[in-house]
Short mmCIF file of C-alpha atoms and ligand atoms in Angstrom, two decimals:
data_model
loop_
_atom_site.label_atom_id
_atom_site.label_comp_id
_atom_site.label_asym_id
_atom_site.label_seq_id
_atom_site.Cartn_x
_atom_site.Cartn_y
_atom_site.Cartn_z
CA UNK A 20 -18.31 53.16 -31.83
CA UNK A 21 -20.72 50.41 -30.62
CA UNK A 22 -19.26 47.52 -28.47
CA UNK A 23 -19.51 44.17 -30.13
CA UNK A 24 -21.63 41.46 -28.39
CA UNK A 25 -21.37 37.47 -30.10
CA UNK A 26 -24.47 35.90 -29.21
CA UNK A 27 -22.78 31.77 -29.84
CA UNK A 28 -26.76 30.38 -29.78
CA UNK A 29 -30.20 30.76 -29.87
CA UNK A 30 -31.78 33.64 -27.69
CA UNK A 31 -34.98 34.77 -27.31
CA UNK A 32 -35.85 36.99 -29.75
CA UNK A 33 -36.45 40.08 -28.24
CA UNK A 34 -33.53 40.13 -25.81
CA UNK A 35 -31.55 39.93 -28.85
CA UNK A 36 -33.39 42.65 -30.02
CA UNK A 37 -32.25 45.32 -27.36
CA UNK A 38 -28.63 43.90 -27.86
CA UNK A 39 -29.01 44.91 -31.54
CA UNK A 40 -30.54 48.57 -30.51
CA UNK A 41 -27.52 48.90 -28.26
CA UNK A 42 -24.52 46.89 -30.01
CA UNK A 43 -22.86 45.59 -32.84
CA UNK A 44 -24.38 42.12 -32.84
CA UNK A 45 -22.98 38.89 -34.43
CA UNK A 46 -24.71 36.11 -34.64
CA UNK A 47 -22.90 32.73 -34.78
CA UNK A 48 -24.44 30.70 -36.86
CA UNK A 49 -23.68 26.98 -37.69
CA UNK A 50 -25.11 26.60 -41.23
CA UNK A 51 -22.56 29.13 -42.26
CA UNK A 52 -19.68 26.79 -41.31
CA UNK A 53 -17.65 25.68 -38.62
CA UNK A 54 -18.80 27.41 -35.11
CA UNK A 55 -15.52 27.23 -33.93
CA UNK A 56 -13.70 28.79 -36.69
CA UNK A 57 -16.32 31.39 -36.13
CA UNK A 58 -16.53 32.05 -32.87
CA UNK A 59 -12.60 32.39 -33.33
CA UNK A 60 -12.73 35.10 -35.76
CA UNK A 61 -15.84 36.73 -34.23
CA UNK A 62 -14.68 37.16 -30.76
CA UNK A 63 -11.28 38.57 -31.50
CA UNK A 64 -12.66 42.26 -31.48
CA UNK A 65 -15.67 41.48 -29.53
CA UNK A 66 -16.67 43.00 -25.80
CA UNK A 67 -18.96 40.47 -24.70
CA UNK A 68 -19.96 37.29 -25.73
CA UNK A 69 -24.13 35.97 -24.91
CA UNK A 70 -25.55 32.15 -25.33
CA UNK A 71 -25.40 28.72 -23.41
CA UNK A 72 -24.58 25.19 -24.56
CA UNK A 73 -21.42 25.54 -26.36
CA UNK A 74 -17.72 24.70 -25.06
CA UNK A 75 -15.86 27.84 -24.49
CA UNK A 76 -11.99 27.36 -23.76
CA UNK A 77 -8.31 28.75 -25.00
CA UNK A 78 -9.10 26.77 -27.99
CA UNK A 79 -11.77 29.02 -29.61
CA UNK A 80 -10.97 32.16 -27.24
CA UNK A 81 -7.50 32.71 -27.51
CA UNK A 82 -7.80 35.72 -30.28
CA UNK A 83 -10.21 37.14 -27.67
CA UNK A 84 -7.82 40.47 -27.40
CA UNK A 85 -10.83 42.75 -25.30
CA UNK A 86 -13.33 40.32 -24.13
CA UNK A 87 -15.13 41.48 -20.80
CA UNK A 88 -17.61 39.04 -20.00
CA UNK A 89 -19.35 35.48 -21.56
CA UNK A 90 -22.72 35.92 -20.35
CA UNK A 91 -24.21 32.11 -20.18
CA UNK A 92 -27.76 31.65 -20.20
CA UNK A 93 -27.60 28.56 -17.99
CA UNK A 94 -27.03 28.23 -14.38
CA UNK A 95 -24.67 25.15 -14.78
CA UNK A 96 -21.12 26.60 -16.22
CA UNK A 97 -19.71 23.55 -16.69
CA UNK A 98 -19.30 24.14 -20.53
CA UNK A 99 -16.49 26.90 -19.82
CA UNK A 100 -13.04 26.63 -18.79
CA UNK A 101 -13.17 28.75 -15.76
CA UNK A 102 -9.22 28.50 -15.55
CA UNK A 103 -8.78 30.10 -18.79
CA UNK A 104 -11.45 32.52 -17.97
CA UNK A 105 -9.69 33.77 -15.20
CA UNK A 106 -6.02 33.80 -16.42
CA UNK A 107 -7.34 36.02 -19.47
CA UNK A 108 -9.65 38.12 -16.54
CA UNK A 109 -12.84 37.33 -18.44
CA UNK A 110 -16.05 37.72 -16.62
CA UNK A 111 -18.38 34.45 -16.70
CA UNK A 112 -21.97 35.22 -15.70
CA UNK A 113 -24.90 32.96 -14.98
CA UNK A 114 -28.46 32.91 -14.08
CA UNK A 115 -29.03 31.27 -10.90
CA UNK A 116 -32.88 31.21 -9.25
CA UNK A 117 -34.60 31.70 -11.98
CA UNK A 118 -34.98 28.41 -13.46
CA UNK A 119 -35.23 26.75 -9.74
CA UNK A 120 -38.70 25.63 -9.30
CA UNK A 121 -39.36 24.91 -13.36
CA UNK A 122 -36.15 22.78 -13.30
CA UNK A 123 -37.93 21.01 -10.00
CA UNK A 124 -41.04 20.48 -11.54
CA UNK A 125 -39.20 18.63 -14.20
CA UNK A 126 -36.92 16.57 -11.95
CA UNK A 127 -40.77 15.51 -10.20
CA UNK A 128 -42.35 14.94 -13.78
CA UNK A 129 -39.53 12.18 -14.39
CA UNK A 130 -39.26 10.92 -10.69
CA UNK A 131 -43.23 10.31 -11.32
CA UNK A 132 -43.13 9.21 -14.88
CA UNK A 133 -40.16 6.84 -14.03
CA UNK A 134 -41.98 5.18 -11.39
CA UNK A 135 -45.45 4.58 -13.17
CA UNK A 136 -44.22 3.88 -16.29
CA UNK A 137 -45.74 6.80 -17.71
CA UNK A 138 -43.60 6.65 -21.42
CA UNK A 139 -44.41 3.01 -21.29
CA UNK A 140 -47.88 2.67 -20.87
CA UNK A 141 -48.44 5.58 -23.04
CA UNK A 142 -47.20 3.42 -25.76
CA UNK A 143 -48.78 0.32 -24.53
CA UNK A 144 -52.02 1.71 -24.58
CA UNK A 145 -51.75 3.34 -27.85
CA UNK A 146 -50.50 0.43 -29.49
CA UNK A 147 -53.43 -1.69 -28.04
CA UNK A 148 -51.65 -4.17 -25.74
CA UNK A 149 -54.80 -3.31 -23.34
CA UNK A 150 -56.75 -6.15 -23.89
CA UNK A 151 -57.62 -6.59 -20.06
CA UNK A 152 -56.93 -5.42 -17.22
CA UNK A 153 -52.78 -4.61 -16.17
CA UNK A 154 -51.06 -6.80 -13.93
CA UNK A 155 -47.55 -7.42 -12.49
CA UNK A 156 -45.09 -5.78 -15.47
CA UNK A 157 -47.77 -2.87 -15.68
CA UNK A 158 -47.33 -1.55 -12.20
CA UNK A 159 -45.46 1.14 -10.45
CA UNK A 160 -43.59 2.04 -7.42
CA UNK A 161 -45.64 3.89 -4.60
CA UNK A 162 -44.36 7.59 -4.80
CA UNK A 163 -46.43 9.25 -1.61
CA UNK A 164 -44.67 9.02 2.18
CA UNK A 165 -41.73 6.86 0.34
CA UNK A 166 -37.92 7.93 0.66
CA UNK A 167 -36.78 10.57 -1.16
CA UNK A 168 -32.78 11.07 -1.23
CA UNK A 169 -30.95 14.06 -3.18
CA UNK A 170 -28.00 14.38 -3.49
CA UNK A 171 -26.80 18.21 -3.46
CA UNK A 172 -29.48 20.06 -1.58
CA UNK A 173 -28.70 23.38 -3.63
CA UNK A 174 -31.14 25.64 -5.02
CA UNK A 175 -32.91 22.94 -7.24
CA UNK A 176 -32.48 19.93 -5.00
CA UNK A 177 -34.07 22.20 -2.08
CA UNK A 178 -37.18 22.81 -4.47
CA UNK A 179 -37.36 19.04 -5.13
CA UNK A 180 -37.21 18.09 -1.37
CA UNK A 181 -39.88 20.63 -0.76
CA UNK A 182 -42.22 19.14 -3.51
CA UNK A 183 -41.43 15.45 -2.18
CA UNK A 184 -42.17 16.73 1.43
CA UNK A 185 -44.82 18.70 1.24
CA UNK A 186 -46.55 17.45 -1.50
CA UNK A 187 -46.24 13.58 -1.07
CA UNK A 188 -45.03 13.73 2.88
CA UNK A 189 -42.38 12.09 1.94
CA UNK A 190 -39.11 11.51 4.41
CA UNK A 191 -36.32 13.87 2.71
CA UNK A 192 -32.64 11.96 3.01
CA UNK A 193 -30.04 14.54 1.61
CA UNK A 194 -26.16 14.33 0.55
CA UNK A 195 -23.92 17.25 -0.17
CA UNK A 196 -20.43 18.52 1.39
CA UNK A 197 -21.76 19.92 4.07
CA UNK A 198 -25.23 20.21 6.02
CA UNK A 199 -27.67 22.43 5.52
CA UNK A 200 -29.90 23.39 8.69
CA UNK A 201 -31.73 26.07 7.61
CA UNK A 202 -32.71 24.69 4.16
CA UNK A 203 -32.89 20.74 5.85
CA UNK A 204 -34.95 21.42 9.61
CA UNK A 205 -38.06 22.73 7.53
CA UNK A 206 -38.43 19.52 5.47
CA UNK A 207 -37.54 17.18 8.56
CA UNK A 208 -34.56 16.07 6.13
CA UNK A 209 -31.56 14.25 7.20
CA UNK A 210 -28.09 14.84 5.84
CA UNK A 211 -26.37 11.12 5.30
CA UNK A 212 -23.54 9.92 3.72
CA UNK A 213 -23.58 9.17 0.37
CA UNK A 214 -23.49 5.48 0.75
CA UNK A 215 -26.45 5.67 3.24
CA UNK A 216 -28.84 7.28 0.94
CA UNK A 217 -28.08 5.42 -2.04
CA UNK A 218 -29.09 2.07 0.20
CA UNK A 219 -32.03 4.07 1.89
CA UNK A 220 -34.04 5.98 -0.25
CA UNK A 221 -37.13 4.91 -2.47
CA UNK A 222 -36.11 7.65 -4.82
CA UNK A 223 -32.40 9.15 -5.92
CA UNK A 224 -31.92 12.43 -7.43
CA UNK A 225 -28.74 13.96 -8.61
CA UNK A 226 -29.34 17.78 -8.16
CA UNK A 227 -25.22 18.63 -8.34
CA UNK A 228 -23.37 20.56 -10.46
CA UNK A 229 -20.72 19.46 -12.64
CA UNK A 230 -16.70 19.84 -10.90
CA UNK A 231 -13.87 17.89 -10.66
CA UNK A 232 -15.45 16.45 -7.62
CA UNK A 233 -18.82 15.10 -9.26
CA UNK A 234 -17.89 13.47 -12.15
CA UNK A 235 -19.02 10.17 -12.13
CA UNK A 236 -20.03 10.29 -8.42
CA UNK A 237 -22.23 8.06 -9.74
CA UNK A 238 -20.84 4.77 -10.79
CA UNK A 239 -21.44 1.33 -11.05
CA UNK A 240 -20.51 0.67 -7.34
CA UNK A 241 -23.60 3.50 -6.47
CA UNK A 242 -25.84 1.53 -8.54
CA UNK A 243 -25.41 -1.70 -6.57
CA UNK A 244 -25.84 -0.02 -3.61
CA UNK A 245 -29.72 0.86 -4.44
CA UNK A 246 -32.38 -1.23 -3.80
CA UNK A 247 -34.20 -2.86 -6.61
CA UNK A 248 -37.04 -0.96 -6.27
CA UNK A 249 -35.65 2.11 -6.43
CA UNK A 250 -36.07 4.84 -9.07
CA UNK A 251 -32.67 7.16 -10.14
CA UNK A 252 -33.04 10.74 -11.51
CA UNK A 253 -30.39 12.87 -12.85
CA UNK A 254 -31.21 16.34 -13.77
CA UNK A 255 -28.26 18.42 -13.20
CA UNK A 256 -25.38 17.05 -15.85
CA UNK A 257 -24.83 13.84 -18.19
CA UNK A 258 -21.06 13.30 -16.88
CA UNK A 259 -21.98 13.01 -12.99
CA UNK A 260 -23.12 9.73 -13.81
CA UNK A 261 -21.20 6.68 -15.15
CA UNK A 262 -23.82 6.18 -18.19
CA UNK A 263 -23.00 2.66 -19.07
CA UNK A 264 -22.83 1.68 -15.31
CA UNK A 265 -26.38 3.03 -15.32
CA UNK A 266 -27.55 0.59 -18.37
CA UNK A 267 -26.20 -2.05 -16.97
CA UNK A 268 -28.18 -1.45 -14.07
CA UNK A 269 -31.20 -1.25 -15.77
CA UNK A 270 -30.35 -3.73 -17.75
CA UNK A 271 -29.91 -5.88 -15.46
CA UNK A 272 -32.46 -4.28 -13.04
CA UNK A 273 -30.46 -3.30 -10.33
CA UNK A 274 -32.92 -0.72 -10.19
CA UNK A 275 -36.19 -0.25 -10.98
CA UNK A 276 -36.47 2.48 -13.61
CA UNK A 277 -34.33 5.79 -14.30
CA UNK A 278 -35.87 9.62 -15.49
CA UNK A 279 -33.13 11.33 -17.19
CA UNK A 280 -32.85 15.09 -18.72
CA UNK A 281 -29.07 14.92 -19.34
CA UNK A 282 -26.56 12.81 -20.98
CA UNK A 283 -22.64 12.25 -21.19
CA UNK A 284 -23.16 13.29 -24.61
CA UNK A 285 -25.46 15.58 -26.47
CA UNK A 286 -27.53 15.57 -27.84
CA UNK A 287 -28.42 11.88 -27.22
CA UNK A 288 -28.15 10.06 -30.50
CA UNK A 289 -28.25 6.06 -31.31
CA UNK A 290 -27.94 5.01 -27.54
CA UNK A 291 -29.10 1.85 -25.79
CA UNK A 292 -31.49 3.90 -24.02
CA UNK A 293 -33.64 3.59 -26.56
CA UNK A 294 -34.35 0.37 -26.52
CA UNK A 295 -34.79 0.04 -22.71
CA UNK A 296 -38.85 0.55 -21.90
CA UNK A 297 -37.34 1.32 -17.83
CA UNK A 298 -36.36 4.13 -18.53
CA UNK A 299 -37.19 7.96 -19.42
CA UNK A 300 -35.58 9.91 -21.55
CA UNK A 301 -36.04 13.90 -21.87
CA UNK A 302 -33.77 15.93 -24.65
CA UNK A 303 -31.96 18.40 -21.46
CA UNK A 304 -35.40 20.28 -21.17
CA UNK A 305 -35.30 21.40 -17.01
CA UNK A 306 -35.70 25.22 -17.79
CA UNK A 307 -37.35 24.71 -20.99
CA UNK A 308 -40.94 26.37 -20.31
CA UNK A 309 -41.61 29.71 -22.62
CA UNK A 310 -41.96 32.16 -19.20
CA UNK A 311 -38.15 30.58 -17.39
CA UNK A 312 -36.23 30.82 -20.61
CA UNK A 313 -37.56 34.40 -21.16
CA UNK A 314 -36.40 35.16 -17.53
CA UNK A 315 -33.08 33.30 -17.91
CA UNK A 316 -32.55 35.47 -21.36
CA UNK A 317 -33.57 38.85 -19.50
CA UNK A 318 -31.24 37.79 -16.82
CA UNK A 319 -28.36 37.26 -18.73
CA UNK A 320 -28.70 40.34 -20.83
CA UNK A 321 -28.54 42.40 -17.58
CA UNK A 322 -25.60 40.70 -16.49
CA UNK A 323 -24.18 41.14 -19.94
CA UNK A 324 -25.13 45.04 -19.93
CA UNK A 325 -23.88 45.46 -16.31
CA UNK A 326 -20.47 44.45 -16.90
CA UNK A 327 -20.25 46.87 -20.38
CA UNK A 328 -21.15 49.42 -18.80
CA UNK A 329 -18.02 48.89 -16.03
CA UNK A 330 -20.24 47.53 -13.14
CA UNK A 331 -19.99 44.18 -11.62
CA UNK A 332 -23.02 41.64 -12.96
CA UNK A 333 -25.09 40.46 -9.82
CA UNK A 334 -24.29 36.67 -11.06
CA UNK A 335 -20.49 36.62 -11.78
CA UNK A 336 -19.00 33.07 -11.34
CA UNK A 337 -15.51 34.72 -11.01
CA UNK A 338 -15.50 37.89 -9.30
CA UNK A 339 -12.26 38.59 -8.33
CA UNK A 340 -10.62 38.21 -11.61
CA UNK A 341 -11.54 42.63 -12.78
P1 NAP B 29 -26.54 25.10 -6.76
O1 NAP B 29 -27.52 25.84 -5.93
O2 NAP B 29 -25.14 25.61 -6.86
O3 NAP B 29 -26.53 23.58 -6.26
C1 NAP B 29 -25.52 22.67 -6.53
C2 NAP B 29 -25.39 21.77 -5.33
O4 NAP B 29 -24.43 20.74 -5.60
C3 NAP B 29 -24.90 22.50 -4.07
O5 NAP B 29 -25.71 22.13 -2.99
C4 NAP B 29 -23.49 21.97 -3.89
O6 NAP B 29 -23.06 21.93 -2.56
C5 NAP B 29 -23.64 20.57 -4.44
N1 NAP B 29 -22.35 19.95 -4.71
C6 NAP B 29 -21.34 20.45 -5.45
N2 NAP B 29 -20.30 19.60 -5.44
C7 NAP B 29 -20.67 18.55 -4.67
C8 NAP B 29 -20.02 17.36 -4.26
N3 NAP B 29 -18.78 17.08 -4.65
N4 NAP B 29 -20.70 16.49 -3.48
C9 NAP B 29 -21.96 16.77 -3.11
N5 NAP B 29 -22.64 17.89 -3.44
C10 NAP B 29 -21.98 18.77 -4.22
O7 NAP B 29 -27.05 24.99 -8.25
P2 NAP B 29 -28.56 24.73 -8.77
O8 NAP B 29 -29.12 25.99 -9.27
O9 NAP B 29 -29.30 23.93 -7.76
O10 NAP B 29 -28.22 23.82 -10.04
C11 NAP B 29 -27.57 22.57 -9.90
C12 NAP B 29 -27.14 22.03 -11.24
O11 NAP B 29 -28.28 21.57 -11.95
C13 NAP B 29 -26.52 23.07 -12.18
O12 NAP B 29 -25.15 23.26 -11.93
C14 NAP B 29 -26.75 22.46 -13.53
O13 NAP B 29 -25.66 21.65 -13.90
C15 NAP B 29 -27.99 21.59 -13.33
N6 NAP B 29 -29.15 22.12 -14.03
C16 NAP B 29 -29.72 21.37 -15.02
C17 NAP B 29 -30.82 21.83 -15.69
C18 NAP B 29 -31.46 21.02 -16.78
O14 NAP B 29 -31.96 21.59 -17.73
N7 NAP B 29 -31.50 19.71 -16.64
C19 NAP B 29 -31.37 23.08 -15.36
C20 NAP B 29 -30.78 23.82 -14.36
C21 NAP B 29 -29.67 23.33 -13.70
P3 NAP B 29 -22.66 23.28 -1.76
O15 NAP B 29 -23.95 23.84 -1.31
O16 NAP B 29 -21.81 22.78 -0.66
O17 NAP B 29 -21.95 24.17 -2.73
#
């Protein structure tokens, strides 16, 4: 009999494909009702489970009675409760790398559209506020040889200190629990204390991930410690920032301008975001080019087949728990 795989989103279409050649397939789907109440039924009998962007915990797992692996097609595993995970020994795979340097071009795309006003100005011109030639409210913050802090120098903050440094020479500040020579000497970048960046650099980007020790890192008292000029990006998750600290601080300019990809709560509906012109605001897109999502689906489908077939998955989160 075939092993059953739940696939709890949207995949790319011909990775779900081979999973149907090789396995029962079901496909949650959540015009047909409540996902949860599905996923529940679903995964009771199922081997594997395949997707990304849904909460996985006791709640909708529990009936899981021979579940081997959730294979996430994200590198961030935030959305899964790895304590559960582990106390029922199910495998949780990511894919790491993959979606490194298209996730850094995006974090650069809003550090540069934050600090020219790129949304802004779009919409100025279009709506034919050009009438002569910008001044004052019109300009941006220099972006080439300026500070540029990040805080977690991990795979995607290293790719963003390595487009700040060598393509806009800029001086590389970086925060993290511990230093990182080998990744830091290359890029001249300094590790600091959290504190020191936030008053130092031009630029601030959150390249974390998401743990008991990063929510909110970010909070009102970070915000005051920027410097008016300064530019804030957050690409790694919504809840490692205090989002109505970070209104208020644009707002009440505190800073100059924010780029954001993620939000304490997606996706972002009805917030005061909208109405502020300082800031950018992307729908959680870092990975989202056609060729990185294709790679992130191939990856997750080997990790997925891997660990069906009895081997360990190159990208397990929690090894030791088979
Ligand atoms: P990674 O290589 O694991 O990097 C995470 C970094 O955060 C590591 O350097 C880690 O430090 C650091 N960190 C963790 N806890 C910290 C703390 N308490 N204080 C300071 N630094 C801390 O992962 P990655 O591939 O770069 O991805 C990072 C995150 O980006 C993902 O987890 C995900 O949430 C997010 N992401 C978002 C998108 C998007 O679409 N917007 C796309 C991809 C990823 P150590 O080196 O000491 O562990």
């Amino acid at each position: 009999m075939k092993q059953k795989v739940v696939v709890f989103s949207q995949i790319d279409a011909e990775v779900l494909q081979r999973l149907e050649q090789r396995y029962h397939v079901v496909v949650i789907n959540p015009k047909a009702g409540d996902v949860n109440t599905q996923i529940r039924e679903q995964v009771a009998d199922a081997d594997a489970m395949i997707g990304a962007g849904r909460l996985l915990n006791q709640n909708n797992l529990e009936t899981a009675k021979q579940l081997k692996i959730i294979s996430s097609v994200s590198v961030g595993y935030d959305n899964y409760d790895l304590n559960y995970l582990n106390q029922a020994k199910i495998w949780l795979s990511h894919t790491p790398h993959v979606l490194t340097e298209t996730t850094a071009d995006l974090a650069f795309t809003l550090l540069m559209s934050a600090a020219r006003q790129v949304p802004y100005l779009d919409q100025w011109t279009k709506t034919g506020q050009w009438s002569r030639t910008v001044g004052q409210a019109q300009f941006g913050q220099e972006i080439f040889g300026q500070t540029l802090g990040i805080i977690g120098l991990g795979n995607i903050g290293a790719a963003i200190a390595r487009r700040g440094f060598h393509g806009f020479n800029m001086n590389i500040l970086y925060h993290g629990r511990r230093e990182k020579l080998e990744l830091a000497q290359p890029l001249n970048a300094r590790f600091c204390e959290l504190d020191e960046l936030l008053q130092q650099s031009d630029f601030i980007v959150v390249a974390v991930d998401l743990n008991a020790h990063t929510q909110h890192l970010i909070d009102a008292e970070a915000f005051k410690k920027m410097q008016s000029h300064a530019v804030f990006v957050n690409i790694s998750r919504g809840a490692v920032v205090d989002e109505q600290a970070l209104i208020q601080a644009l707002e009440q300019k505190q800073i100059f301008a924010a780029g954001l990809d993620v939000y304490e709560k997606e996706p972002l509906q009805d917030s005061v975001l909208f109405q502020l012109h300082n800031v950018v605001t992307l729908p959680h897109i870092g990975s989202a080019t056609s060729v990185t999502r294709k790679k992130m689906a191939e990856l997750a489908y080997q990790n997925l087949v891997k660990a069906l077939e009895g081997g360990q998955p190159q990208y397990v989160v929690n090894p030791e728990f088979r």
